Amino acid sequence: MKSFGKLTALLLALVLLTGVVSVPAAAADWPQFLGDPAAQGISGGDGAAAGSDLALRWEKNTGNSWCDVPGTPIVVGKYVYYYSSQYLRKLELATGREVAAAAVYGAPVNQFFINIAYGEGKIFVPCQKDNLDDGLDIKGCFLRVYDAETLEQLYITESMGSGQPQSPVMYHNGYFVTGLYGRNGVYAGFTAEDEDPARPDEIKKISWTVDPDSKYGFSFNGAAFVGDYCYFGCDNLLYVVNCETGDCRTFAIDADYYIRSTVTYSSETKRLYVAANHAANHAAVFSYELAGDGMPIASSAREWVSTVESGGTQSSPVVYKGRLYLGGGGHTMGSNEPFHVLDAVTLKEIYSVPVLSKGSAGVSVAYATEENGWQVYIYMVPFAPNAKGASEMWIISDHQGQTSAEYEIVENIGRGQYCSQSVIVASDGALVWYNDGGTIYCYENVNGIFEDTKNHWARENVAFIARRKIVNGIGNNLFGPEGTITRAQFVQILANMSGEDISGCTTDAFSDVGTAWFAPAVAWAAQKGIADIADTAFRPNDPITREDMALMLYRYVTTVAKKQLPAVNEAIAFTDSGTIAAGAAEAVAVMQRGGIINGIADADGFRFAPQQQATRAQAAAMIARFYEALN
């Protein structure tokens, strides 16, 4: 790994020094078209729960010709990467500002479905031809590989042969793979290592290829990875390739089916999922358990076939908490296939949603808890504009036990044009995709965004806990991020986080609480042992200290959450540990090891500053980390 390893180390150092964290830990990157290979289609980003929460963050018009249409974007860290108009482009996710670009072609090339991928600090870009004036002469399709930080070219691959690179590039554990569309289309695998860092024109050799001798080759055929094995389909054959050795075996699904989408694997169900189309234009899903040698176990097969006429799918199965989500779009101009929700184990259909889309499900699990039945929100853009010529976004709500469709249709999302794309749910909840209008879009969830946090470092931390009703503003859509947080406000936050009904809580333990707005929260905290009742004064309007926050959070873990806080940091001996109250020492240590409260750098190491007061922004960041750790 080159640049991104250094960036990660720097960011970790900044977190330790300042206590700043940009987003909660469960919000993952989206490094290839279907997201994280370990949780395809699934994101912890706070996507919008309703159309009223959606607003345009930015859009980029890339041109009006087919050569300008952007490729499928990916999101890594704070950046969006995509291809358009002969260039690989890198934008800030927060602003849309282009920070780097690298030439892919020297003249316009009409290349469809440019699905790039990220891995090991590198961006992998499939190319249909070599027309850069760089002294190379690659015949046929190949890939250019760039440094993700600088977009400097690292190496290129040898030619995979003729055709069109329409299958997604997929990266996993040191390897990347892709396939070509057309009569001579092959599937190829490469190692990702930059074997000669001094040469940007180094030509990487193919590690292995699969030639199916198919009329159509590989189109939309992304791969799944399980251990050393890579799984992808063509026609009615599922290919199983050992990435280490290149050994290839095949497994046939029913003869009347053909595979035109990405194979997925669920570590939850431990089953492989293969979406396919029947010759009579019906969508289907097959699923299998895998044997120790990587092959599907025929006796474990489950099958679901749609009854929709003129149906079919190019969507990839997405699995979460026992539910399987599958879109339609099985032909060049789409199909009549709706969006289906199936039982992920039995493959029995639960219900369908009448959105006609060619994309796969982009699923936000940010709000999912056991208490709400693992509530998710799914974002789908229809293939064609509606009857009024407007593009739409469908926000589909689903949870365990739900047996009928619940959704909202949001109109005028992007320019009215055809769309074959899946929606990315970015780590900060932004939704990113493109359509054939030559535009890439980024819509954001404005719920929880206060006027005075829009450009603040704690913006996403504040929004994260505000969307969960853990914290409120100070009025007039303001949060007051640089103001101090009082003891009363802090116990109110803890009470909100618990989800308990505190309306009937009362206490006479304190002389300075009475019937003020914070009285029920203080009484609840006293009953739970969070607030210390040894002192007859609670001091509700005093700014809370770092020491007291650590102590209250520690007590919350043991008496309310009744869990053990995971340790994510090495223990630190604070230089001012002697100033930490004896009764708070264990709490501070647990919160530090859990990554909730961090040290402040000084000349001799890190001090805790137990009596230092926290701003509302700092408290929000801490509470966001605490909530994530417990959930």
XYZ file of C-alpha atoms in Angstrom, residues 170-552:
383
model
C -13.799 -6.231 -8.592
C -10.938 -6.192 -6.064
C -10.345 -8.662 -3.235
C -7.361 -9.493 -1.045
C -4.567 -8.610 -3.470
C -6.368 -9.540 -6.709
C -8.586 -7.739 -9.198
C -10.761 -9.256 -11.924
C -13.004 -8.172 -14.791
C -14.569 -9.532 -17.984
C -15.118 -8.519 -21.609
C -18.374 -8.430 -23.541
C -18.513 -9.914 -27.031
C -17.907 -13.144 -28.934
C -14.262 -13.320 -27.865
C -14.860 -11.960 -24.382
C -12.716 -13.458 -21.625
C -12.603 -13.066 -17.850
C -9.190 -12.192 -16.450
C -7.527 -12.020 -13.043
C -4.480 -10.004 -11.960
C -2.410 -9.494 -8.843
C -2.661 -5.902 -7.626
C 0.962 -5.476 -6.522
C 2.984 -2.725 -8.220
C 5.996 -4.851 -9.066
C 8.139 -1.992 -10.395
C 7.222 1.276 -8.612
C 9.795 3.225 -10.652
C 7.966 2.570 -13.946
C 4.471 3.956 -14.658
C 4.562 2.145 -18.032
C 5.153 -1.267 -16.498
C 2.925 -3.865 -18.173
C 1.295 -6.211 -15.668
C 0.867 -9.800 -16.857
C -2.476 -11.575 -16.617
C -2.512 -14.189 -13.857
C -5.311 -16.267 -15.356
C -8.104 -16.103 -17.941
C -11.366 -17.904 -18.578
C -12.634 -18.158 -22.173
C -16.271 -19.318 -22.210
C -16.580 -19.426 -26.033
C -19.859 -17.559 -25.596
C -21.749 -15.492 -28.139
C -22.042 -12.617 -25.660
C -19.155 -13.074 -23.248
C -19.375 -11.202 -19.963
C -21.736 -8.268 -19.422
C -22.436 -6.927 -15.905
C -20.819 -10.136 -14.603
C -19.086 -8.977 -11.436
C -17.527 -11.503 -9.095
C -17.948 -12.698 -5.537
C -15.000 -13.895 -3.447
C -14.991 -16.525 -0.715
C -11.574 -17.352 0.645
C -9.234 -17.979 -2.311
C -12.135 -18.583 -4.697
C -13.624 -16.185 -7.230
C -17.174 -16.764 -8.531
C -18.672 -15.277 -11.714
C -21.141 -16.383 -14.357
C -21.637 -16.579 -18.117
C -24.684 -18.047 -19.854
C -25.782 -20.917 -17.559
C -22.322 -21.647 -16.141
C -20.952 -20.505 -12.808
C -17.151 -20.330 -12.874
C -15.141 -21.119 -9.737
C -11.520 -19.947 -9.983
C -8.802 -20.293 -7.383
C -7.157 -16.845 -7.451
C -3.876 -18.263 -6.171
C -3.469 -21.022 -8.750
C -5.805 -20.019 -11.594
C -7.448 -23.442 -11.425
C -10.951 -23.140 -12.933
C -14.000 -25.359 -12.502
C -17.592 -24.875 -13.614
C -20.992 -25.507 -12.099
C -24.107 -25.478 -14.303
C -27.364 -23.922 -13.252
C -30.484 -24.979 -15.193
C -29.920 -25.018 -18.950
C -32.641 -22.492 -19.820
C -31.065 -19.713 -17.738
C -28.292 -17.227 -18.411
C -26.365 -15.092 -15.926
C -26.025 -11.348 -16.667
C -25.331 -9.884 -13.226
C -22.885 -10.018 -10.330
C -22.732 -13.116 -8.160
C -22.868 -12.322 -4.424
C -22.088 -14.203 -1.228
C -23.636 -13.658 2.186
C -21.500 -14.410 5.221
C -24.734 -14.124 7.213
C -26.490 -17.050 5.499
C -23.264 -18.657 4.221
C -24.820 -19.035 0.812
C -23.832 -18.001 -2.714
C -26.492 -16.136 -4.724
C -26.756 -16.188 -8.514
C -29.328 -13.993 -10.275
C -30.255 -15.200 -13.749
C -32.776 -14.782 -16.566
C -34.943 -17.556 -17.959
C -35.144 -17.904 -21.729
C -38.858 -17.058 -21.422
C -37.916 -13.669 -19.885
C -38.404 -14.355 -16.197
C -36.002 -13.306 -13.460
C -34.612 -16.003 -11.187
C -32.314 -16.449 -8.195
C -30.387 -19.610 -7.331
C -28.561 -20.051 -4.028
C -26.132 -22.671 -2.778
C -24.052 -23.644 0.206
C -20.368 -24.130 -0.602
C -18.247 -27.206 -0.031
C -14.747 -27.119 1.443
C -13.274 -27.190 -2.071
C -15.205 -24.036 -2.982
C -17.788 -25.739 -5.222
C -21.539 -25.174 -4.815
C -23.331 -28.102 -3.201
C -26.053 -29.169 -5.637
C -28.206 -30.756 -2.946
C -28.335 -27.422 -1.056
C -29.854 -25.548 -4.018
C -32.733 -23.135 -3.551
C -34.486 -21.510 -6.495
C -36.936 -18.664 -7.045
C -38.429 -17.783 -10.441
C -40.527 -14.708 -11.115
C -43.883 -15.037 -12.857
C -43.722 -11.525 -14.383
C -44.146 -11.501 -18.164
C -41.376 -9.765 -20.140
C -39.334 -9.672 -16.965
C -35.687 -10.382 -16.242
C -32.901 -8.950 -14.127
C -29.433 -7.441 -14.362
C -29.547 -6.665 -10.647
C -27.342 -8.345 -8.061
C -28.841 -10.001 -4.967
C -28.273 -8.007 -1.770
C -28.787 -9.801 1.571
C -29.340 -8.319 5.028
C -30.837 -9.910 8.169
C -32.544 -12.746 6.344
C -34.018 -10.579 3.546
C -32.874 -10.646 -0.086
C -33.358 -7.595 -2.320
C -33.396 -7.890 -6.133
C -34.149 -5.346 -8.855
C -35.086 -5.953 -12.473
C -33.867 -4.545 -15.791
C -32.939 -7.749 -17.607
C -32.647 -6.340 -21.120
C -31.012 -3.462 -23.005
C -34.028 -1.209 -22.497
C -35.062 -2.599 -19.149
C -37.853 -5.041 -18.370
C -41.193 -5.310 -16.609
C -39.539 -6.903 -13.589
C -40.345 -5.083 -10.305
C -38.184 -4.954 -7.185
C -38.515 -8.136 -5.119
C -38.045 -8.884 -1.429
C -37.357 -12.579 -0.781
C -36.553 -14.717 2.209
C -32.771 -15.084 1.901
C -32.759 -18.731 3.030
C -35.892 -20.257 1.507
C -36.049 -17.845 -1.484
C -39.791 -17.533 -1.027
C -41.090 -14.161 -2.172
C -42.339 -11.876 0.602
C -43.574 -8.979 -1.552
C -42.624 -6.805 -4.521
C -42.349 -3.063 -5.183
C -43.435 -1.706 -8.611
C -40.222 0.183 -9.422
C -38.647 -0.777 -12.759
C -34.930 -0.323 -12.253
C -31.755 -1.813 -13.731
C -29.672 -1.117 -10.620
C -28.965 -3.192 -7.545
C -30.213 -2.205 -4.115
C -28.296 0.466 -2.221
C -29.243 -0.251 1.393
C -28.727 1.977 4.431
C -28.642 -0.024 7.664
C -27.725 3.019 9.754
C -31.013 2.990 11.664
C -31.364 -0.779 12.005
C -31.742 -2.153 15.518
C -33.107 -5.380 16.906
C -35.910 -3.360 18.524
C -37.164 -1.953 15.184
C -36.843 -5.253 13.305
C -33.605 -4.208 11.576
C -35.247 -1.322 9.740
C -33.504 -0.460 6.453
C -33.954 2.110 3.697
C -33.316 1.120 0.083
C -32.670 3.586 -2.734
C -33.618 2.759 -6.320
C -33.666 4.955 -9.430
C -36.037 3.763 -12.210
C -34.487 2.957 -15.573
C -36.748 5.354 -17.478
C -38.160 8.780 -16.583
C -41.815 8.849 -15.564
C -44.723 9.854 -17.783
C -43.975 13.530 -17.097
C -40.372 13.079 -18.239
C -38.999 13.441 -14.684
C -36.436 11.191 -13.063
C -37.373 9.699 -9.698
C -35.878 8.127 -6.634
C -37.793 5.466 -4.757
C -37.078 5.221 -1.022
C -38.174 1.735 0.041
C -38.630 0.947 3.726
C -38.279 -2.640 4.919
C -37.916 -4.551 8.182
C -38.285 -8.069 9.485
C -41.908 -9.192 9.610
C -42.998 -6.696 6.943
C -45.130 -8.393 4.271
C -46.225 -5.552 1.979
C -44.509 -2.716 0.149
C -43.807 0.595 1.874
C -42.145 3.249 -0.258
C -42.011 6.910 -1.206
C -41.502 8.224 -4.754
C -39.436 11.412 -4.915
C -39.741 13.284 -8.233
C -37.280 15.572 -9.995
C -34.224 13.899 -8.520
C -31.632 14.637 -11.172
C -32.381 15.423 -14.802
C -34.977 13.380 -16.633
C -33.020 10.664 -18.466
C -32.422 6.912 -18.546
C -30.452 5.351 -15.703
C -28.837 1.911 -15.442
C -27.152 2.658 -12.127
C -27.151 1.475 -8.559
C -27.225 4.211 -5.920
C -24.179 4.534 -3.664
C -24.930 5.158 0.011
C -21.770 6.987 1.068
C -20.270 6.895 4.533
C -21.827 10.263 5.438
C -25.267 9.238 4.127
C -24.942 11.035 0.786
C -26.482 9.289 -2.248
C -24.311 9.249 -5.385
C -25.097 7.979 -8.909
C -25.291 9.118 -12.536
C -27.747 8.916 -15.380
C -27.504 9.220 -19.170
C -28.040 12.968 -18.985
C -24.244 13.218 -18.687
C -24.485 14.155 -15.028
C -23.230 12.698 -11.788
C -25.347 13.540 -8.738
C -24.771 13.774 -5.015
C -27.879 14.215 -2.853
C -27.540 14.549 0.899
C -29.662 13.843 3.942
C -30.339 17.270 5.462
C -32.125 15.859 8.500
C -29.968 16.690 11.515
C -27.881 19.302 9.682
C -28.067 22.579 11.624
C -27.266 25.951 10.069
C -24.184 26.402 12.234
C -22.820 22.888 11.625
C -22.950 22.862 7.795
C -19.236 23.645 7.545
C -18.187 22.453 10.983
C -15.840 19.532 11.631
C -18.498 17.856 13.798
C -21.249 18.144 11.166
C -21.739 14.395 10.655
C -21.314 13.516 14.329
C -24.016 16.022 15.278
C -26.286 14.844 12.457
C -25.725 11.203 13.411
C -27.050 11.644 16.940
C -29.665 14.259 15.997
C -31.242 11.818 13.492
C -31.574 9.313 16.313
C -33.271 11.887 18.579
C -30.366 11.710 21.017
C -29.572 15.426 20.915
C -31.513 18.576 20.070
C -30.520 22.031 18.904
C -30.751 25.280 20.826
C -33.527 26.748 18.666
C -33.813 28.473 15.277
C -32.169 25.431 13.610
C -28.929 26.097 15.501
C -26.829 23.638 17.469
C -24.262 25.927 19.100
C -21.291 23.610 18.457
C -18.723 25.797 20.231
C -20.844 26.382 23.315
C -20.213 24.375 26.443
C -22.466 21.487 27.393
C -24.007 21.499 30.847
C -24.466 18.636 33.268
C -28.228 18.785 32.761
C -27.880 18.673 28.975
C -25.536 15.698 29.214
C -27.850 13.547 31.352
C -30.718 14.478 29.012
C -28.632 13.142 26.111
C -28.003 9.887 27.982
C -31.701 9.550 28.788
C -32.566 10.142 25.127
C -30.032 7.531 24.037
C -31.548 4.936 26.351
C -34.940 5.207 24.635
C -36.641 4.791 27.999
C -39.775 6.693 28.983
C -38.550 9.078 31.686
C -41.648 11.263 31.872
C -42.666 9.862 35.254
C -39.231 9.981 36.863
C -38.920 12.136 39.968
C -36.367 12.568 42.732
C -35.903 14.622 45.897
C -32.184 13.807 46.114
C -31.106 17.232 44.860
C -31.925 20.673 46.138
C -31.318 22.479 42.816
C -33.452 20.469 40.339
C -37.083 21.127 41.266
C -39.470 20.954 38.291
C -37.151 22.366 35.607
C -37.150 20.906 32.091
C -34.236 18.625 33.009
C -35.822 17.251 36.194
C -37.037 13.928 34.713
C -33.620 13.259 33.109
C -31.769 14.032 36.339
C -34.194 11.841 38.290
C -33.723 9.011 35.754
C -29.929 9.382 36.036
C -30.175 9.226 39.833
C -32.346 6.095 39.697
C -29.916 4.398 37.317
C -26.897 5.270 39.416
C -25.494 7.530 36.717
C -25.784 10.689 38.797
C -24.037 10.687 42.163
C -26.608 11.339 44.916
C -23.981 11.666 47.670
C -23.997 15.402 46.973
C -27.320 17.132 47.590
C -26.612 19.575 44.735
C -26.609 18.339 41.125
C -25.319 21.644 39.673
C -27.383 21.265 36.475
C -26.173 24.453 34.793
C -22.460 23.884 35.399
C -20.442 22.913 32.305
C -19.657 19.221 32.516
C -16.022 18.190 32.805
C -14.240 15.470 30.836
C -13.873 13.469 34.032
C -17.594 13.608 34.797
C -18.504 12.652 31.224
C -16.266 9.580 31.445
C -17.787 8.604 34.776
C -21.404 9.005 33.612
